[in-house]
Tab-separated table of C-alpha atoms in Angstrom:
chain	number	residue	atom	x	y	z
A	281	UNK	CA	-82.698	45.793	-31.642
A	282	UNK	CA	-79.408	47.202	-30.418
A	283	UNK	CA	-79.762	50.583	-28.713
A	284	UNK	CA	-77.167	53.244	-27.943
A	285	UNK	CA	-76.994	55.671	-25.029
A	286	UNK	CA	-74.256	58.298	-24.826
A	287	UNK	CA	-73.340	60.509	-21.885
A	288	UNK	CA	-70.178	62.593	-22.282
A	289	UNK	CA	-67.270	60.381	-23.401
A	290	UNK	CA	-69.163	57.164	-22.573
A	291	UNK	CA	-71.426	55.079	-24.777
A	292	UNK	CA	-73.400	51.988	-23.815
A	293	UNK	CA	-74.825	49.502	-26.302
A	294	UNK	CA	-77.797	47.606	-24.903
A	295	UNK	CA	-80.928	45.606	-25.818
A	296	UNK	CA	-84.388	45.114	-24.389
A	297	UNK	CA	-84.928	41.412	-23.740
A	298	UNK	CA	-88.414	39.912	-23.318
A	299	UNK	CA	-89.944	43.377	-23.114
A	300	UNK	CA	-88.590	44.310	-19.701
A	301	UNK	CA	-84.933	43.363	-19.161
A	302	UNK	CA	-82.058	45.658	-20.111
A	303	UNK	CA	-79.144	43.548	-21.384
A	304	UNK	CA	-75.872	45.484	-21.537
A	305	UNK	CA	-73.650	44.614	-24.522
A	306	UNK	CA	-70.730	47.024	-24.146
A	307	UNK	CA	-69.328	50.135	-22.519
A	308	UNK	CA	-67.121	52.435	-24.577
A	309	UNK	CA	-65.041	55.167	-22.946
A	310	UNK	CA	-63.672	57.373	-25.733
A	311	UNK	CA	-61.254	59.102	-23.344
A	312	UNK	CA	-59.773	55.905	-21.863
A	313	UNK	CA	-56.431	54.403	-22.759
A	314	UNK	CA	-57.018	51.109	-20.941
A	315	UNK	CA	-56.797	47.970	-23.098
A	316	UNK	CA	-60.053	46.427	-24.279
A	317	UNK	CA	-61.424	43.503	-22.291
A	318	UNK	CA	-64.480	41.279	-21.850
A	319	UNK	CA	-66.141	41.066	-18.462
A	320	UNK	CA	-67.774	37.685	-17.934
A	321	UNK	CA	-70.979	37.200	-15.971
A	322	UNK	CA	-68.990	36.149	-12.891
A	323	UNK	CA	-66.995	39.401	-13.008
A	324	UNK	CA	-63.792	37.842	-14.312
A	325	UNK	CA	-61.925	39.643	-17.076
A	326	UNK	CA	-60.506	38.387	-20.365
A	327	UNK	CA	-58.179	40.619	-22.404
A	328	UNK	CA	-59.134	41.396	-26.010
A	329	UNK	CA	-55.882	41.570	-27.983
A	330	UNK	CA	-55.877	44.375	-30.560
A	331	UNK	CA	-59.205	45.713	-29.235
A	332	UNK	CA	-59.875	49.443	-29.224
A	333	UNK	CA	-58.776	51.161	-25.997
A	334	UNK	CA	-61.584	51.940	-23.579
A	335	UNK	CA	-63.903	49.156	-24.787
A	336	UNK	CA	-65.498	46.730	-22.336
A	337	UNK	CA	-67.596	43.897	-23.754
A	338	UNK	CA	-69.951	42.039	-21.443
A	339	UNK	CA	-71.011	38.420	-21.040
A	340	UNK	CA	-70.497	35.451	-23.312
A	341	UNK	CA	-72.728	33.657	-25.770
A	342	UNK	CA	-76.305	34.845	-25.251
A	343	UNK	CA	-75.734	35.881	-21.623
A	344	UNK	CA	-75.417	39.588	-20.806
A	345	UNK	CA	-75.558	41.414	-17.475
A	346	UNK	CA	-78.526	43.605	-16.687
A	347	UNK	CA	-78.409	47.272	-15.746
A	348	UNK	CA	-78.321	46.529	-12.006
A	349	UNK	CA	-75.229	44.347	-12.420
A	350	UNK	CA	-73.213	46.879	-14.432
A	351	UNK	CA	-74.211	49.608	-11.964
A	352	UNK	CA	-72.595	47.459	-9.280
A	353	UNK	CA	-69.457	46.836	-11.368
A	354	UNK	CA	-69.083	50.467	-12.523
A	355	UNK	CA	-70.737	52.684	-9.875
A	356	UNK	CA	-68.859	55.847	-10.849
A	357	UNK	CA	-70.780	55.909	-14.155
A	358	UNK	CA	-74.108	56.485	-12.388
A	359	UNK	CA	-75.049	59.348	-14.765
A	360	UNK	CA	-74.606	56.989	-17.715
A	361	UNK	CA	-76.681	54.237	-16.109
A	362	UNK	CA	-79.416	56.760	-15.304
A	363	UNK	CA	-79.390	57.822	-18.972
A	364	UNK	CA	-79.751	54.167	-20.064
A	365	UNK	CA	-82.709	53.753	-17.702
A	366	UNK	CA	-84.314	56.921	-19.095
A	367	UNK	CA	-83.794	55.713	-22.680
A	368	UNK	CA	-85.293	52.357	-21.728
A	369	UNK	CA	-88.455	54.001	-20.396
A	370	UNK	CA	-88.689	56.194	-23.483
A	371	UNK	CA	-88.525	53.031	-25.615
A	372	UNK	CA	-91.127	50.979	-23.704
A	373	UNK	CA	-93.522	53.796	-22.736
A	374	UNK	CA	-92.915	56.797	-25.008
A	375	UNK	CA	-94.423	60.086	-23.968
A	376	UNK	CA	-96.979	61.483	-26.357
């Protein structure tokens, strides 16, 4: 199931894989004017012609980076990554 976490102008789409891994699908920055691109697992970038500004897609095929990897690539979004981690824990161990 695709999940969504939003913090300010930023939205992350992510999945829980095998019950414990957070796989990051995309990062959307609604305030950005940068062209859309795909970031491959090795960190290389491929432009997405006609993509919406501020959109970053991750991985290729069935391979997606985990939360630790995108934290390393985008450290200034630490509040967003903390929100994803919180949403993950709420999904796997909801408070009663």
